[in-house]
Coordinates of C-alpha atoms in Angstrom, one line a residue:
M137 CA 10.3 198.7 55.8
I138 CA 12.5 197.5 52.9
Y139 CA 10.3 194.3 52.6
F140 CA 7.2 196.4 52.3
N141 CA 8.9 198.7 49.7
A142 CA 9.9 195.5 47.7
F143 CA 6.5 194.0 47.9
I144 CA 4.7 197.3 46.7
F145 CA 7.2 197.9 43.9
S146 CA 7.0 194.3 42.6
G147 CA 3.2 194.4 43.0
I148 CA 2.9 197.6 41.0
V149 CA 5.0 196.2 38.2
C150 CA 3.0 192.9 38.0
F151 CA -0.2 195.0 38.2
L152 CA 0.8 197.1 35.3
G153 CA 1.9 194.1 33.3
E154 CA -1.4 192.4 33.9
I155 CA -3.3 195.5 32.9
A156 CA -1.4 195.7 29.7
Y157 CA -1.9 192.1 29.0
L158 CA -5.6 192.2 29.6
K159 CA -6.6 195.6 28.3
L160 CA -4.2 196.1 25.4
K161 CA -4.4 192.5 24.3
T162 CA -0.6 192.2 24.1
S163 CA 1.2 189.0 24.3
S164 CA 3.5 188.2 27.3
A165 CA 6.5 188.5 25.1
H166 CA 5.5 192.0 24.3
I167 CA 5.3 192.8 28.0
T168 CA 8.6 191.1 28.7
V169 CA 10.4 193.0 26.1
F170 CA 8.8 196.2 27.3
L171 CA 10.1 195.6 30.8
V172 CA 13.5 194.9 29.7
I173 CA 13.6 198.2 27.8
V174 CA 12.2 200.1 30.9
G175 CA 15.1 198.6 32.9
C176 CA 17.6 199.7 30.1
V177 CA 16.1 203.3 30.2
L178 CA 16.0 203.6 34.0
E179 CA 19.7 202.4 34.1
C180 CA 20.8 204.9 31.4
F181 CA 19.5 207.7 33.6
G182 CA 20.8 206.3 36.8
L183 CA 17.4 205.7 38.3
Y184 CA 17.5 201.9 38.6
S185 CA 20.2 201.8 41.2
L186 CA 18.2 204.3 43.3
L187 CA 15.2 201.8 42.8
V188 CA 17.4 199.0 44.0
E189 CA 18.5 201.0 47.2
Y190 CA 14.9 201.8 48.1
C191 CA 13.1 198.7 47.1
G192 CA 16.0 196.1 47.6
G193 CA 15.1 192.6 46.4
G194 CA 11.9 193.7 44.9
A195 CA 13.7 195.6 42.2
T196 CA 16.4 193.0 41.6
I197 CA 14.4 190.0 40.8
L198 CA 12.3 191.4 38.1
I199 CA 12.9 191.2 34.3
M200 CA 13.8 194.8 34.5
N201 CA 16.9 193.9 36.4
F202 CA 18.1 192.0 33.3
G203 CA 17.9 195.1 31.1
A204 CA 19.6 197.1 33.7
S205 CA 22.5 194.8 34.0
L206 CA 22.9 194.6 30.2
T207 CA 22.9 198.4 30.1
R208 CA 25.3 198.7 33.1
S209 CA 27.7 196.3 31.6
G210 CA 27.6 197.9 28.2
I211 CA 28.3 201.4 29.7
N212 CA 31.1 200.2 32.1
Q213 CA 32.9 198.5 29.1
M214 CA 32.3 201.5 26.8
K215 CA 34.1 203.7 29.3
E216 CA 37.1 201.4 29.2
A217 CA 37.3 200.2 25.6
G218 CA 35.3 202.6 23.5
L219 CA 32.4 201.7 21.3
I220 CA 33.5 198.0 20.6
G221 CA 33.7 197.5 24.4
A222 CA 30.1 198.5 24.7
F223 CA 29.1 195.4 22.6
S224 CA 31.7 193.0 24.0
G225 CA 31.0 194.0 27.6
V226 CA 27.2 193.2 27.2
I227 CA 28.1 189.6 26.3
K228 CA 31.0 189.2 28.7
D229 CA 29.2 190.4 31.9
S230 CA 25.8 189.0 31.0
S231 CA 27.0 185.5 29.8
L232 CA 26.1 183.8 33.1
I233 CA 22.6 185.0 32.9
L234 CA 22.2 184.1 29.3
S235 CA 23.8 180.7 29.7
S236 CA 21.4 179.9 32.6
I237 CA 18.4 180.9 30.5
I238 CA 19.5 178.8 27.5
F239 CA 20.3 175.8 29.9
L240 CA 17.0 176.0 31.6
S241 CA 15.1 176.4 28.4
V242 CA 16.5 173.2 27.0
I243 CA 16.1 171.2 30.3
S244 CA 12.6 172.3 31.2
P245 CA 10.7 170.3 28.4
F246 CA 12.3 167.0 29.7
V247 CA 11.2 167.8 33.2
F248 CA 7.7 169.1 32.7
K249 CA 5.1 167.5 30.5
R250 CA 2.9 169.7 28.4
K251 CA -0.9 169.4 29.0
N252 CA -3.2 169.3 26.0
K253 CA -6.1 171.5 25.9

């Protein structure tokens, strides 16, 4: 059943993103930022962990999980070290994700060739 829940949740998120892209004429960058913010807000209210329990991998592979992990690390470090910990915790706990993104962004133009239109 958890595979079904993961499939439905991911499909709904992708469907809503596609509708926003087509009907609202927004760019993919706007949709990505919006989904990161949704993940942050859901984690602030403690709802994202419930989604992960209910949907499993369907909730952890989306861009919303990046926003939730940023918020989770900021909240945890703020409890330990105060306001300064909120900023340093986001960098410390999310450095692997950010490093991977930067590395793959640098390598991908050399691996894939751009097609001219």
